[in-house]
mmCIF file of C-alpha atoms (C1' of nucleotides) in Angstrom:
data_model
loop_
_atom_site.group_PDB
_atom_site.id
_atom_site.type_symbol
_atom_site.label_atom_id
_atom_site.label_comp_id
_atom_site.label_asym_id
_atom_site.label_seq_id
_atom_site.Cartn_x
_atom_site.Cartn_y
_atom_site.Cartn_z
ATOM 1 C CA MET X 28 -17.776 -11.223 -5.078
ATOM 2 C CA GLU X 29 -21.110 -10.177 -5.024
ATOM 3 C CA LYS X 30 -22.305 -12.149 -2.006
ATOM 4 C CA ASN X 31 -19.907 -12.149 1.145
ATOM 5 C CA ILE X 32 -18.867 -8.557 0.544
ATOM 6 C CA GLU X 33 -18.959 -7.922 4.357
ATOM 7 C CA LYS X 34 -16.448 -10.372 4.984
ATOM 8 C CA PHE X 35 -14.330 -9.059 2.254
ATOM 9 C CA MET X 36 -14.003 -5.757 3.484
ATOM 10 C CA THR X 37 -13.706 -6.395 7.021
ATOM 11 C CA SER X 38 -10.950 -8.691 5.832
ATOM 12 C CA THR X 39 -7.149 -7.466 5.778
ATOM 13 C CA ASP X 40 -6.388 -9.533 2.736
ATOM 14 C CA CYS X 41 -8.969 -8.271 0.534
ATOM 15 C CA PRO X 42 -7.412 -7.489 -2.536
ATOM 16 C CA VAL X 43 -9.311 -4.321 -2.984
ATOM 17 C CA ARG X 44 -8.632 -3.045 0.697
ATOM 18 C CA ASN X 45 -4.960 -3.929 0.199
ATOM 19 C CA VAL X 46 -4.341 -1.833 -2.743
ATOM 20 C CA LEU X 47 -6.827 0.857 -1.963
ATOM 21 C CA ASP X 48 -4.935 1.664 0.837
ATOM 22 C CA ARG X 49 -2.112 2.100 -0.606
ATOM 23 C CA PHE X 50 -3.270 3.694 -3.253
ATOM 24 C CA GLY X 51 -5.614 6.101 -1.359
ATOM 25 C CA ASP X 52 -2.761 8.697 -0.561
ATOM 26 C CA LYS X 53 -2.636 11.461 -1.870
ATOM 27 C CA TRP X 54 -0.159 11.548 -4.967
ATOM 28 C CA SER X 55 -0.117 8.134 -6.017
ATOM 29 C CA ILE X 56 -2.396 7.912 -8.770
ATOM 30 C CA LEU X 57 -1.756 11.265 -10.267
ATOM 31 C CA VAL X 58 2.244 9.993 -10.539
ATOM 32 C CA VAL X 59 0.772 7.144 -12.552
ATOM 33 C CA LEU X 60 -1.590 8.956 -14.699
ATOM 34 C CA VAL X 61 1.548 11.756 -15.314
ATOM 35 C CA LEU X 62 3.709 9.048 -15.991
ATOM 36 C CA GLY X 63 1.446 7.465 -18.132
ATOM 37 C CA GLU X 64 1.000 10.503 -20.184
ATOM 38 C CA LYS X 65 4.637 11.058 -20.534
ATOM 39 C CA GLY X 66 6.957 8.000 -20.496
ATOM 40 C CA THR X 67 10.110 8.269 -19.091
ATOM 41 C CA MET X 68 10.422 11.327 -16.610
ATOM 42 C CA ARG X 69 13.128 12.676 -14.152
ATOM 43 C CA PHE X 70 12.531 13.560 -10.851
ATOM 44 C CA ASN X 71 12.236 17.377 -11.207
ATOM 45 C CA GLU X 72 10.095 16.868 -14.453
ATOM 46 C CA ILE X 73 7.564 14.879 -12.589
ATOM 47 C CA ASN X 74 7.516 17.892 -9.629
ATOM 48 C CA LYS X 75 6.896 20.783 -12.191
ATOM 49 C CA THR X 76 4.205 18.502 -14.143
ATOM 50 C CA ILE X 77 2.139 18.082 -10.572
ATOM 51 C CA GLY X 78 3.099 21.511 -9.297
ATOM 52 C CA ASP X 79 2.226 20.717 -6.022
ATOM 53 C CA VAL X 80 3.604 18.185 -4.717
ATOM 54 C CA SER X 81 6.702 18.425 -2.419
ATOM 55 C CA GLN X 82 10.097 17.194 -3.020
ATOM 56 C CA LYS X 83 9.633 15.067 0.268
ATOM 57 C CA MET X 84 6.233 13.479 -0.858
ATOM 58 C CA LEU X 85 7.268 12.938 -4.399
ATOM 59 C CA THR X 86 10.058 10.737 -3.401
ATOM 60 C CA VAL X 87 8.254 8.907 -0.734
ATOM 61 C CA THR X 88 5.294 8.244 -3.475
ATOM 62 C CA LEU X 89 7.817 7.204 -6.122
ATOM 63 C CA ARG X 90 9.741 4.724 -3.685
ATOM 64 C CA THR X 91 6.330 3.197 -2.819
ATOM 65 C CA LEU X 92 5.378 2.846 -6.372
ATOM 66 C CA GLU X 93 8.973 1.074 -7.009
ATOM 67 C CA ALA X 94 8.358 -1.076 -4.074
ATOM 68 C CA ASP X 95 4.687 -2.228 -5.393
ATOM 69 C CA GLY X 96 6.596 -3.073 -9.180
ATOM 70 C CA LEU X 97 4.655 0.087 -10.685
ATOM 71 C CA VAL X 98 7.482 2.313 -11.771
ATOM 72 C CA SER X 99 10.786 1.646 -12.531
ATOM 73 C CA ARG X 100 13.912 3.731 -11.395
ATOM 74 C CA GLN X 101 17.031 4.222 -13.072
ATOM 75 C CA VAL X 102 20.244 6.134 -11.342
ATOM 76 C CA PHE X 103 22.887 7.476 -14.105
ATOM 77 C CA PRO X 104 26.177 8.160 -11.919
ATOM 78 C CA GLU X 105 26.572 11.569 -13.066
ATOM 79 C CA ILE X 106 26.948 14.784 -11.403
ATOM 80 C CA PRO X 107 24.492 16.545 -10.491
ATOM 81 C CA PRO X 108 22.607 13.315 -10.434
ATOM 82 C CA ARG X 109 20.220 12.127 -13.349
ATOM 83 C CA VAL X 110 17.438 9.889 -12.334
ATOM 84 C CA GLU X 111 14.846 8.218 -14.474
ATOM 85 C CA TYR X 112 11.402 7.082 -13.930
ATOM 86 C CA GLU X 113 8.965 4.799 -16.263
ATOM 87 C CA LEU X 114 5.854 2.708 -15.538
ATOM 88 C CA THR X 115 6.711 -0.835 -15.398
ATOM 89 C CA HIS X 116 4.200 -3.022 -17.299
ATOM 90 C CA LEU X 117 2.446 -3.633 -14.271
ATOM 91 C CA GLY X 118 2.020 0.400 -14.240
ATOM 92 C CA ILE X 119 0.889 0.780 -17.647
ATOM 93 C CA SER X 120 -1.850 -1.801 -17.092
ATOM 94 C CA LEU X 121 -3.165 0.061 -14.300
ATOM 95 C CA VAL X 122 -3.360 3.714 -16.776
ATOM 96 C CA PRO X 123 -6.255 2.439 -18.706
ATOM 97 C CA HIS X 124 -8.488 2.339 -15.286
ATOM 98 C CA ILE X 125 -7.319 5.719 -14.189
ATOM 99 C CA HIS X 126 -8.000 7.273 -17.267
ATOM 100 C CA ASN X 127 -11.447 5.770 -17.201
ATOM 101 C CA LEU X 128 -11.866 7.296 -13.875
ATOM 102 C CA ALA X 129 -10.420 10.686 -14.927
ATOM 103 C CA ALA X 130 -12.535 10.541 -18.340
ATOM 104 C CA TRP X 131 -15.726 10.277 -15.413
ATOM 105 C CA ALA X 132 -14.203 12.956 -13.402
ATOM 106 C CA ASN X 133 -14.478 15.304 -16.777
ATOM 107 C CA ASP X 134 -17.632 14.297 -17.770
ATOM 108 C CA ASN X 135 -19.315 14.738 -14.154
ATOM 109 C CA LEU X 136 -17.465 17.618 -13.008
ATOM 110 C CA GLY X 137 -20.082 20.273 -13.856
ATOM 111 C CA GLU X 138 -23.041 18.018 -11.856
ATOM 112 C CA ILE X 139 -20.783 17.521 -8.822
ATOM 113 C CA ARG X 140 -19.951 21.467 -8.524
ATOM 114 C CA THR X 141 -23.468 22.566 -8.797
ATOM 115 C CA SER X 142 -24.281 19.696 -6.271
ATOM 116 C CA ARG X 143 -21.592 21.338 -3.916
ATOM 117 C CA GLU X 144 -23.479 24.701 -4.409
ATOM 118 C CA LYS X 145 -26.472 23.840 -3.527
ATOM 119 C CA PHE X 146 -25.353 21.992 -0.675
ATOM 120 C CA LYS X 147 -23.809 25.032 1.119
ATOM 121 C CA VAL X 148 -27.023 26.902 1.305
ATOM 122 C CA MET T 21 -6.291 15.567 -22.947
ATOM 123 C CA GLU T 22 -3.182 14.370 -24.108
ATOM 124 C CA LYS T 23 -1.078 17.221 -25.444
ATOM 125 C CA ASN T 24 -1.126 20.029 -22.733
ATOM 126 C CA ILE T 25 -1.599 17.951 -19.627
ATOM 127 C CA GLU T 26 1.118 20.232 -18.076
ATOM 128 C CA LYS T 27 -1.292 22.815 -17.829
ATOM 129 C CA PHE T 28 -4.087 20.209 -16.558
ATOM 130 C CA MET T 29 -1.954 19.396 -14.093
ATOM 131 C CA THR T 30 -1.276 22.685 -12.555
ATOM 132 C CA SER T 31 -4.198 24.333 -13.045
ATOM 133 C CA THR T 32 -6.722 24.243 -9.970
ATOM 134 C CA ASP T 33 -9.587 23.942 -12.572
ATOM 135 C CA CYS T 34 -8.053 20.556 -13.708
ATOM 136 C CA PRO T 35 -11.453 18.168 -13.706
ATOM 137 C CA VAL T 36 -8.838 15.274 -12.958
ATOM 138 C CA ARG T 37 -7.130 16.970 -10.107
ATOM 139 C CA ASN T 38 -10.307 18.477 -8.745
ATOM 140 C CA VAL T 39 -12.061 15.107 -8.224
ATOM 141 C CA LEU T 40 -9.007 13.110 -7.420
ATOM 142 C CA ASP T 41 -8.515 15.782 -4.672
ATOM 143 C CA ARG T 42 -11.532 14.792 -3.113
ATOM 144 C CA PHE T 43 -11.601 11.093 -3.587
ATOM 145 C CA GLY T 44 -8.198 10.567 -2.839
ATOM 146 C CA ASP T 45 -9.168 10.736 0.351
ATOM 147 C CA LYS T 46 -9.088 7.448 2.929
ATOM 148 C CA TRP T 47 -12.589 6.619 2.843
ATOM 149 C CA SER T 48 -14.473 7.627 -0.177
ATOM 150 C CA ILE T 49 -14.358 5.152 -2.631
ATOM 151 C CA LEU T 50 -14.494 2.384 -0.333
ATOM 152 C CA VAL T 51 -18.275 3.594 0.532
ATOM 153 C CA VAL T 52 -19.248 4.014 -3.090
ATOM 154 C CA LEU T 53 -18.220 0.685 -3.626
ATOM 155 C CA VAL T 54 -20.214 -0.647 -0.461
ATOM 156 C CA LEU T 55 -23.472 1.262 -1.095
ATOM 157 C CA GLY T 56 -23.332 0.458 -4.674
ATOM 158 C CA GLU T 57 -22.936 -3.258 -3.982
ATOM 159 C CA LYS T 58 -25.718 -3.205 -1.324
ATOM 160 C CA GLY T 59 -28.058 -0.786 -2.008
ATOM 161 C CA THR T 60 -29.354 1.303 0.521
ATOM 162 C CA MET T 61 -28.152 1.481 3.860
ATOM 163 C CA ARG T 62 -28.069 2.559 7.678
ATOM 164 C CA PHE T 63 -25.269 4.402 9.056
ATOM 165 C CA ASN T 64 -24.425 1.566 11.323
ATOM 166 C CA GLU T 65 -24.584 -1.090 8.615
ATOM 167 C CA ILE T 66 -21.890 0.839 6.761
ATOM 168 C CA ASN T 67 -19.604 1.299 9.399
ATOM 169 C CA LYS T 68 -19.741 -2.455 10.267
ATOM 170 C CA THR T 69 -19.244 -3.469 6.819
ATOM 171 C CA ILE T 70 -16.199 -1.486 5.955
ATOM 172 C CA GLY T 71 -14.909 -2.624 9.671
ATOM 173 C CA ASP T 72 -12.372 -0.438 10.597
ATOM 174 C CA VAL T 73 -13.691 3.041 9.478
ATOM 175 C CA SER T 74 -13.902 5.883 12.507
ATOM 176 C CA GLN T 75 -17.809 7.227 13.117
ATOM 177 C CA LYS T 76 -16.102 10.456 12.684
ATOM 178 C CA MET T 77 -14.666 9.777 9.221
ATOM 179 C CA LEU T 78 -17.706 7.747 7.681
ATOM 180 C CA THR T 79 -19.887 11.125 9.170
ATOM 181 C CA VAL T 80 -17.743 12.971 7.573
ATOM 182 C CA THR T 81 -17.221 11.203 4.270
ATOM 183 C CA LEU T 82 -21.090 10.722 4.125
ATOM 184 C CA ARG T 83 -21.420 14.457 4.246
ATOM 185 C CA THR T 84 -18.997 14.929 1.742
ATOM 186 C CA LEU T 85 -20.192 12.260 -0.720
ATOM 187 C CA GLU T 86 -23.629 14.006 -0.069
ATOM 188 C CA ALA T 87 -22.685 17.476 -0.861
ATOM 189 C CA ASP T 88 -20.967 15.987 -4.026
ATOM 190 C CA GLY T 89 -24.109 14.616 -5.106
ATOM 191 C CA LEU T 90 -23.021 10.905 -5.154
ATOM 192 C CA VAL T 91 -25.166 9.833 -2.038
ATOM 193 C CA SER T 92 -28.330 10.813 -1.238
ATOM 194 C CA ARG T 93 -29.268 10.851 2.764
ATOM 195 C CA GLN T 94 -32.889 10.423 3.764
ATOM 196 C CA VAL T 95 -33.435 10.818 8.104
ATOM 197 C CA PHE T 96 -36.752 9.298 9.595
ATOM 198 C CA PRO T 97 -37.492 11.092 12.581
ATOM 199 C CA GLU T 98 -37.685 8.329 15.139
ATOM 200 C CA ILE T 99 -36.003 7.723 18.442
ATOM 201 C CA PRO T 100 -33.598 5.727 18.074
ATOM 202 C CA PRO T 101 -33.082 7.919 14.767
ATOM 203 C CA ARG T 102 -32.810 5.835 11.473
ATOM 204 C CA VAL T 103 -30.808 7.673 8.664
ATOM 205 C CA GLU T 104 -30.810 5.667 5.148
ATOM 206 C CA TYR T 105 -27.970 6.038 2.699
ATOM 207 C CA GLU T 106 -28.167 5.372 -1.103
ATOM 208 C CA LEU T 107 -26.133 6.450 -4.418
ATOM 209 C CA THR T 108 -27.740 9.039 -6.514
ATOM 210 C CA HIS T 109 -27.675 8.238 -10.613
ATOM 211 C CA LEU T 110 -24.327 10.149 -10.564
ATOM 212 C CA GLY T 111 -23.120 7.617 -7.634
ATOM 213 C CA ILE T 112 -23.921 5.076 -9.745
ATOM 214 C CA SER T 113 -22.538 5.851 -12.842
ATOM 215 C CA LEU T 114 -19.183 6.004 -10.773
ATOM 216 C CA VAL T 115 -19.489 2.211 -9.790
ATOM 217 C CA PRO T 116 -18.377 0.673 -12.550
ATOM 218 C CA HIS T 117 -15.118 2.332 -12.665
ATOM 219 C CA ILE T 118 -14.475 1.761 -9.137
ATOM 220 C CA HIS T 119 -15.493 -2.282 -10.011
ATOM 221 C CA ASN T 120 -12.590 -2.192 -12.660
ATOM 222 C CA LEU T 121 -10.315 -0.959 -10.440
ATOM 223 C CA ALA T 122 -11.321 -3.333 -8.405
ATOM 224 C CA ALA T 123 -10.786 -5.793 -10.436
ATOM 225 C CA TRP T 124 -7.429 -4.782 -11.616
ATOM 226 C CA ALA T 125 -6.431 -4.969 -7.510
ATOM 227 C CA ASN T 126 -7.435 -7.910 -7.491
ATOM 228 C CA ASP T 127 -5.628 -9.520 -10.604
ATOM 229 C CA ASN T 128 -2.438 -8.122 -9.971
ATOM 230 C CA LEU T 129 -2.245 -7.999 -5.830
ATOM 231 C CA GLY T 130 0.148 -11.382 -6.236
ATOM 232 C CA GLU T 131 2.414 -9.428 -8.474
ATOM 233 C CA ILE T 132 2.480 -6.076 -5.846
ATOM 234 C CA ARG T 133 3.259 -8.306 -3.112
ATOM 235 C CA THR T 134 6.018 -10.255 -4.650
ATOM 236 C CA SER T 135 7.604 -6.911 -5.685
ATOM 237 C CA ARG T 136 6.952 -5.477 -2.317
ATOM 238 C CA GLU T 137 8.929 -8.538 -0.722
ATOM 239 C CA LYS T 138 11.777 -8.191 -3.226
ATOM 240 C CA PHE T 139 12.218 -4.382 -2.397
ATOM 241 C CA LYS T 140 12.522 -5.111 1.381
ATOM 242 C CA VAL T 141 16.279 -6.809 0.708
ATOM 243 C "C1'" DC A 28 37.413 28.888 -3.468
ATOM 244 C "C1'" DC A 29 32.592 29.943 -4.467
ATOM 245 C "C1'" DT A 30 28.543 28.978 -6.682
ATOM 246 C "C1'" DT A 31 25.586 26.086 -9.475
ATOM 247 C "C1'" DT A 32 23.083 21.945 -10.325
ATOM 248 C "C1'" DG A 33 19.650 17.496 -9.516
ATOM 249 C "C1'" DA A 34 18.080 14.570 -6.288
ATOM 250 C "C1'" DC A 35 17.218 14.078 -2.843
ATOM 251 C "C1'" DT A 36 17.383 14.296 3.435
ATOM 252 C "C1'" DT A 37 16.581 16.033 7.793
ATOM 253 C "C1'" DA A 38 14.345 18.961 11.213
ATOM 254 C "C1'" DC A 39 10.441 20.917 12.308
ATOM 255 C "C1'" DC A 40 5.405 22.597 11.595
ATOM 256 C "C1'" DA A 41 0.149 22.164 9.798
ATOM 257 C "C1'" DA A 42 -3.584 19.350 8.352
ATOM 258 C "C1'" DA A 43 -6.207 14.973 8.451
ATOM 259 C "C1'" DA A 44 -7.796 11.000 10.429
ATOM 260 C "C1'" DG A 45 -8.267 8.102 14.715
ATOM 261 C "C1'" DT A 46 -9.944 7.296 20.137
ATOM 262 C "C1'" DA A 47 -13.077 7.116 23.495
ATOM 263 C "C1'" DA A 48 -16.178 9.512 25.754
ATOM 264 C "C1'" DC A 49 -20.602 12.214 25.732
ATOM 265 C "C1'" DT A 50 -25.379 13.663 23.533
ATOM 266 C "C1'" DT A 51 -30.242 12.964 22.387
ATOM 267 C "C1'" DA A 52 -35.105 11.314 23.489
ATOM 268 C "C1'" DA A 53 -38.322 7.711 23.479
ATOM 269 C "C1'" DT A 54 -39.270 3.482 24.696
ATOM 270 C "C1'" DA A 55 -37.868 -1.714 27.800
ATOM 271 C "C1'" DA A 56 -36.457 -3.344 31.718
ATOM 272 C "C1'" DC A 57 -36.271 -3.283 36.814
ATOM 273 C "C1'" DG G 12 -39.664 6.033 38.606
ATOM 274 C "C1'" DT G 13 -35.054 5.870 38.045
ATOM 275 C "C1'" DT G 14 -31.974 3.125 34.818
ATOM 276 C "C1'" DA G 15 -30.346 1.081 30.658
ATOM 277 C "C1'" DT G 16 -30.674 0.819 25.491
ATOM 278 C "C1'" DT G 17 -30.441 2.297 20.998
ATOM 279 C "C1'" DA G 18 -28.721 5.170 16.507
ATOM 280 C "C1'" DA G 19 -26.385 8.521 14.758
ATOM 281 C "C1'" DG G 20 -23.864 11.607 15.424
ATOM 282 C "C1'" DT G 21 -20.594 15.443 18.060
ATOM 283 C "C1'" DT G 22 -16.536 16.927 20.754
ATOM 284 C "C1'" DA G 23 -12.025 16.857 22.929
ATOM 285 C "C1'" DC G 24 -7.583 14.994 22.686
ATOM 286 C "C1'" DT G 25 -3.741 12.190 20.079
ATOM 287 C "C1'" DT G 26 -1.880 9.756 16.513
ATOM 288 C "C1'" DT G 27 -0.196 10.151 11.549
ATOM 289 C "C1'" DT G 28 0.513 12.115 7.338
ATOM 290 C "C1'" DG G 29 1.856 15.532 4.467
ATOM 291 C "C1'" DG G 30 4.157 20.690 3.757
ATOM 292 C "C1'" DT G 31 8.239 23.788 4.435
ATOM 293 C "C1'" DA G 32 12.526 25.359 4.260
ATOM 294 C "C1'" DA G 33 17.012 24.483 4.624
ATOM 295 C "C1'" DG G 34 20.818 21.374 4.292
ATOM 296 C "C1'" DT G 35 23.766 17.739 1.771
ATOM 297 C "C1'" DC G 36 26.593 15.977 -1.889
ATOM 298 C "C1'" DA G 37 30.355 16.230 -5.892
ATOM 299 C "C1'" DA G 38 32.210 17.829 -9.782
ATOM 300 C "C1'" DA G 39 32.011 21.277 -13.381
ATOM 301 C "C1'" DG G 40 32.152 26.658 -14.702
ATOM 302 C "C1'" DG G 41 33.750 31.071 -13.138
#
DNA sequence: CCTTTGACTTACCAAAAGTAACTTAATAAC
DNA sequence: GTTATTAAGTTACTTTTGGTAAGTCAAAGG
């Protein structure tokens, strides 16, 4: 992992690239984070919690996360419909890493903002 | 951080959102990872190491990371030009978290791939 | 029968990212 | 003494990704 990073990077089989490409979209990480905090949630609940995600993209994001095995989807055959989402064990195992990243963000936002201001000038 | 995540999420001042929005682009995390591995690098070196990033997006990504204070940029007034990039202390402090994420990706890619296959059917 | 409800689709539009050609100025090659 | 090369970009144009707003579905309530 330390030596031939070059080959790792350019390869389409690079695990980091493979997963990063998938989570490098606009909403996936945030959805995992929210489900990690609140446990089981319904579609509109996730939508409102995040606030500025479109229905379309939330649908796409949840389907992708389901396909990847990070989120489970349970449909209740009622009218109006009820669909509940929650993290799988795989999804849960990712949460601490996102929390670490979030904590870093929290700790360093001040410095980042200062830097952004300086750069403008 | 545990209770009012709702307010955190919808707020534009949410540190997580603020930083995630910035790193949720396609290349930032990867560039930090590469610079973290190799130390000081020139533009074309980063470009070749990643392999499939366009010059345009690498320029944009590096400028953004510089504005955020994660990467430093040193121009040598030579012809042809030489520009060296490296992580700042802030950028370096982020690397371990990305490594953790990369390790998770590495450990779980098999399960993710299996899940993706199942989902197709 | 007309509205409401939740979880979506769909058609259309805007923003982000990719592609390929162009720029710059000093050497090196012809 | 033109022409090619070189590194780090920029620019114009195209494709991909994401956003917006309206429509769908079927039962229950008025």
